[in-house]
JSON list of C-alpha atoms in Angstrom, two decimals:
[
{"chain": "A", "resi": 1345, "resn": "MET", "atom": "CA", "xyz": [-3.84, 27.96, 5.59]},
{"chain": "A", "resi": 1346, "resn": "GLU", "atom": "CA", "xyz": [-2.30, 26.28, 8.61]},
{"chain": "A", "resi": 1347, "resn": "SER", "atom": "CA", "xyz": [-3.09, 29.25, 10.86]},
{"chain": "A", "resi": 1348, "resn": "LEU", "atom": "CA", "xyz": [-6.70, 29.28, 9.64]},
{"chain": "A", "resi": 1349, "resn": "ASN", "atom": "CA", "xyz": [-7.01, 25.60, 10.49]},
{"chain": "A", "resi": 1350, "resn": "ALA", "atom": "CA", "xyz": [-5.56, 26.26, 13.96]},
{"chain": "A", "resi": 1351, "resn": "LEU", "atom": "CA", "xyz": [-8.03, 29.12, 14.46]},
{"chain": "A", "resi": 1352, "resn": "ILE", "atom": "CA", "xyz": [-11.02, 26.95, 13.54]},
{"chain": "A", "resi": 1353, "resn": "GLN", "atom": "CA", "xyz": [-9.88, 24.13, 15.82]},
{"chain": "A", "resi": 1354, "resn": "GLY", "atom": "CA", "xyz": [-9.17, 26.57, 18.65]},
{"chain": "A", "resi": 1355, "resn": "MET", "atom": "CA", "xyz": [-12.68, 28.06, 18.55]},
{"chain": "A", "resi": 1356, "resn": "GLY", "atom": "CA", "xyz": [-14.26, 24.84, 19.77]},
{"chain": "A", "resi": 1357, "resn": "LEU", "atom": "CA", "xyz": [-16.80, 24.60, 16.96]},
{"chain": "A", "resi": 1358, "resn": "MET", "atom": "CA", "xyz": [-15.80, 21.00, 16.36]},
{"chain": "A", "resi": 1359, "resn": "HIS", "atom": "CA", "xyz": [-16.93, 20.17, 19.91]},
{"chain": "A", "resi": 1360, "resn": "LEU", "atom": "CA", "xyz": [-20.30, 21.92, 19.62]},
{"chain": "A", "resi": 1361, "resn": "GLY", "atom": "CA", "xyz": [-23.14, 19.51, 20.32]},
{"chain": "A", "resi": 1362, "resn": "ILE", "atom": "CA", "xyz": [-26.70, 19.82, 19.09]},
{"chain": "A", "resi": 1363, "resn": "GLY", "atom": "CA", "xyz": [-27.91, 20.65, 22.60]},
{"chain": "A", "resi": 1364, "resn": "GLN", "atom": "CA", "xyz": [-25.39, 23.44, 22.98]},
{"chain": "A", "resi": 1365, "resn": "ALA", "atom": "CA", "xyz": [-26.25, 24.82, 19.55]},
{"chain": "A", "resi": 1366, "resn": "ILE", "atom": "CA", "xyz": [-29.95, 24.95, 20.41]},
{"chain": "A", "resi": 1367, "resn": "MET", "atom": "CA", "xyz": [-29.25, 26.60, 23.75]},
{"chain": "A", "resi": 1368, "resn": "LEU", "atom": "CA", "xyz": [-26.98, 29.17, 22.08]},
{"chain": "A", "resi": 1369, "resn": "LEU", "atom": "CA", "xyz": [-29.79, 30.02, 19.67]},
{"chain": "A", "resi": 1370, "resn": "VAL", "atom": "CA", "xyz": [-32.28, 30.33, 22.54]},
{"chain": "A", "resi": 1371, "resn": "SER", "atom": "CA", "xyz": [-29.83, 32.59, 24.41]},
{"chain": "A", "resi": 1372, "resn": "LEU", "atom": "CA", "xyz": [-29.38, 34.79, 21.34]},
{"chain": "A", "resi": 1373, "resn": "LEU", "atom": "CA", "xyz": [-33.17, 34.97, 20.97]},
{"chain": "A", "resi": 1374, "resn": "LEU", "atom": "CA", "xyz": [-33.50, 36.09, 24.59]},
{"chain": "A", "resi": 1375, "resn": "LEU", "atom": "CA", "xyz": [-30.82, 38.74, 24.10]},
{"chain": "A", "resi": 1376, "resn": "TRP", "atom": "CA", "xyz": [-32.54, 39.98, 20.93]},
{"chain": "A", "resi": 1377, "resn": "LEU", "atom": "CA", "xyz": [-35.89, 40.20, 22.70]},
{"chain": "A", "resi": 1378, "resn": "ALA", "atom": "CA", "xyz": [-34.31, 42.12, 25.58]},
{"chain": "A", "resi": 1379, "resn": "ILE", "atom": "CA", "xyz": [-32.26, 44.57, 23.49]},
{"chain": "A", "resi": 1380, "resn": "ALA", "atom": "CA", "xyz": [-34.13, 45.09, 20.22]},
{"chain": "A", "resi": 1381, "resn": "LYS", "atom": "CA", "xyz": [-37.72, 44.61, 21.32]},
{"chain": "A", "resi": 1382, "resn": "LYS", "atom": "CA", "xyz": [-37.30, 45.99, 24.88]},
{"chain": "A", "resi": 1383, "resn": "PHE", "atom": "CA", "xyz": [-39.30, 43.00, 26.18]},
{"chain": "A", "resi": 1384, "resn": "GLU", "atom": "CA", "xyz": [-38.50, 42.53, 29.91]},
{"chain": "A", "resi": 1385, "resn": "PRO", "atom": "CA", "xyz": [-34.83, 43.55, 29.51]},
{"chain": "A", "resi": 1386, "resn": "LEU", "atom": "CA", "xyz": [-34.01, 43.33, 33.22]},
{"chain": "A", "resi": 1387, "resn": "LEU", "atom": "CA", "xyz": [-35.04, 39.68, 33.20]},
{"chain": "A", "resi": 1388, "resn": "LEU", "atom": "CA", "xyz": [-34.07, 38.43, 29.75]},
{"chain": "A", "resi": 1389, "resn": "LEU", "atom": "CA", "xyz": [-30.68, 40.14, 29.40]},
{"chain": "A", "resi": 1390, "resn": "PRO", "atom": "CA", "xyz": [-28.97, 38.32, 32.31]},
{"chain": "A", "resi": 1391, "resn": "ILE", "atom": "CA", "xyz": [-30.65, 35.03, 31.42]},
{"chain": "A", "resi": 1392, "resn": "GLY", "atom": "CA", "xyz": [-29.52, 35.28, 27.79]},
{"chain": "A", "resi": 1393, "resn": "PHE", "atom": "CA", "xyz": [-26.00, 36.32, 28.72]},
{"chain": "A", "resi": 1394, "resn": "GLY", "atom": "CA", "xyz": [-25.70, 33.51, 31.25]},
{"chain": "A", "resi": 1395, "resn": "GLY", "atom": "CA", "xyz": [-26.99, 31.06, 28.68]},
{"chain": "A", "resi": 1396, "resn": "LEU", "atom": "CA", "xyz": [-24.31, 32.18, 26.23]},
{"chain": "A", "resi": 1397, "resn": "LEU", "atom": "CA", "xyz": [-21.53, 31.85, 28.79]},
{"chain": "A", "resi": 1398, "resn": "SER", "atom": "CA", "xyz": [-22.61, 28.46, 30.08]},
{"chain": "A", "resi": 1399, "resn": "ASN", "atom": "CA", "xyz": [-22.91, 26.89, 26.61]},
{"chain": "A", "resi": 1400, "resn": "ILE", "atom": "CA", "xyz": [-19.54, 27.90, 25.18]},
{"chain": "A", "resi": 1401, "resn": "PRO", "atom": "CA", "xyz": [-18.03, 24.74, 23.62]},
{"chain": "A", "resi": 1402, "resn": "GLU", "atom": "CA", "xyz": [-15.24, 23.14, 25.66]},
{"chain": "A", "resi": 1403, "resn": "ALA", "atom": "CA", "xyz": [-15.56, 25.69, 28.48]},
{"chain": "A", "resi": 1404, "resn": "GLY", "atom": "CA", "xyz": [-16.50, 23.00, 30.97]},
{"chain": "A", "resi": 1405, "resn": "MET", "atom": "CA", "xyz": [-19.05, 25.18, 32.73]},
{"chain": "A", "resi": 1406, "resn": "ALA", "atom": "CA", "xyz": [-21.81, 22.62, 32.29]},
{"chain": "A", "resi": 1407, "resn": "LEU", "atom": "CA", "xyz": [-19.79, 19.89, 34.00]},
{"chain": "A", "resi": 1408, "resn": "THR", "atom": "CA", "xyz": [-20.39, 18.81, 37.56]},
{"chain": "A", "resi": 1409, "resn": "ALA", "atom": "CA", "xyz": [-17.49, 18.92, 39.99]},
{"chain": "A", "resi": 1410, "resn": "LEU", "atom": "CA", "xyz": [-16.78, 15.21, 39.55]},
{"chain": "A", "resi": 1411, "resn": "GLU", "atom": "CA", "xyz": [-17.01, 15.38, 35.74]},
{"chain": "A", "resi": 1412, "resn": "SER", "atom": "CA", "xyz": [-14.62, 18.34, 35.74]},
{"chain": "A", "resi": 1413, "resn": "LEU", "atom": "CA", "xyz": [-12.19, 16.47, 37.98]},
{"chain": "A", "resi": 1414, "resn": "LEU", "atom": "CA", "xyz": [-12.27, 13.43, 35.71]},
{"chain": "A", "resi": 1415, "resn": "ALA", "atom": "CA", "xyz": [-11.88, 15.55, 32.58]},
{"chain": "A", "resi": 1416, "resn": "HIS", "atom": "CA", "xyz": [-8.76, 17.32, 33.87]},
{"chain": "A", "resi": 1417, "resn": "HIS", "atom": "CA", "xyz": [-7.11, 14.16, 35.32]},
{"chain": "A", "resi": 1418, "resn": "ASP", "atom": "CA", "xyz": [-5.96, 15.65, 38.64]},
{"chain": "A", "resi": 1419, "resn": "ALA", "atom": "CA", "xyz": [-4.23, 12.62, 40.15]},
{"chain": "A", "resi": 1420, "resn": "GLY", "atom": "CA", "xyz": [-4.03, 14.11, 43.65]},
{"chain": "A", "resi": 1421, "resn": "GLN", "atom": "CA", "xyz": [-7.74, 14.82, 43.87]},
{"chain": "A", "resi": 1422, "resn": "LEU", "atom": "CA", "xyz": [-8.58, 11.43, 42.35]},
{"chain": "A", "resi": 1423, "resn": "ALA", "atom": "CA", "xyz": [-6.47, 9.76, 45.05]},
{"chain": "A", "resi": 1424, "resn": "VAL", "atom": "CA", "xyz": [-8.35, 11.65, 47.78]},
{"chain": "A", "resi": 1425, "resn": "ILE", "atom": "CA", "xyz": [-11.72, 10.58, 46.39]},
{"chain": "A", "resi": 1426, "resn": "ALA", "atom": "CA", "xyz": [-10.51, 6.98, 45.93]},
{"chain": "A", "resi": 1427, "resn": "ALA", "atom": "CA", "xyz": [-9.31, 6.90, 49.55]},
{"chain": "A", "resi": 1428, "resn": "LYS", "atom": "CA", "xyz": [-12.72, 8.08, 50.77]},
{"chain": "A", "resi": 1429, "resn": "LEU", "atom": "CA", "xyz": [-14.39, 5.38, 48.66]},
{"chain": "A", "resi": 1430, "resn": "ASN", "atom": "CA", "xyz": [-11.89, 2.71, 49.86]},
{"chain": "A", "resi": 1431, "resn": "CYS", "atom": "CA", "xyz": [-10.70, 1.82, 46.37]},
{"chain": "A", "resi": 1432, "resn": "THR", "atom": "CA", "xyz": [-7.57, 2.30, 44.29]},
{"chain": "A", "resi": 1433, "resn": "PRO", "atom": "CA", "xyz": [-7.48, 5.20, 41.84]},
{"chain": "A", "resi": 1434, "resn": "ASP", "atom": "CA", "xyz": [-7.27, 4.31, 38.17]},
{"chain": "A", "resi": 1435, "resn": "VAL", "atom": "CA", "xyz": [-5.53, 7.37, 36.76]},
{"chain": "A", "resi": 1436, "resn": "HIS", "atom": "CA", "xyz": [-4.83, 5.71, 33.41]},
{"chain": "A", "resi": 1437, "resn": "ALA", "atom": "CA", "xyz": [-8.49, 5.24, 32.46]}
]
């Protein structure tokens, strides 16, 4: 039971937002149209696959560079940005 709980928490489903869920459904719809219905497969297949990859929960692919830096708490990079902004870095926030 403990390993099943770890598997569910490791999949990232707990971090899935409503926006990501909708975009995953749209991506799956695009893939279905491209593969099953043969509707513009050269266009819809890469768009659907990219939509799936970019909306994986907790992958961080939808973050900007600054959001990614703040999420991973890289103290060295935060100090560089703080020096350019002439302020002190708050790494404990």
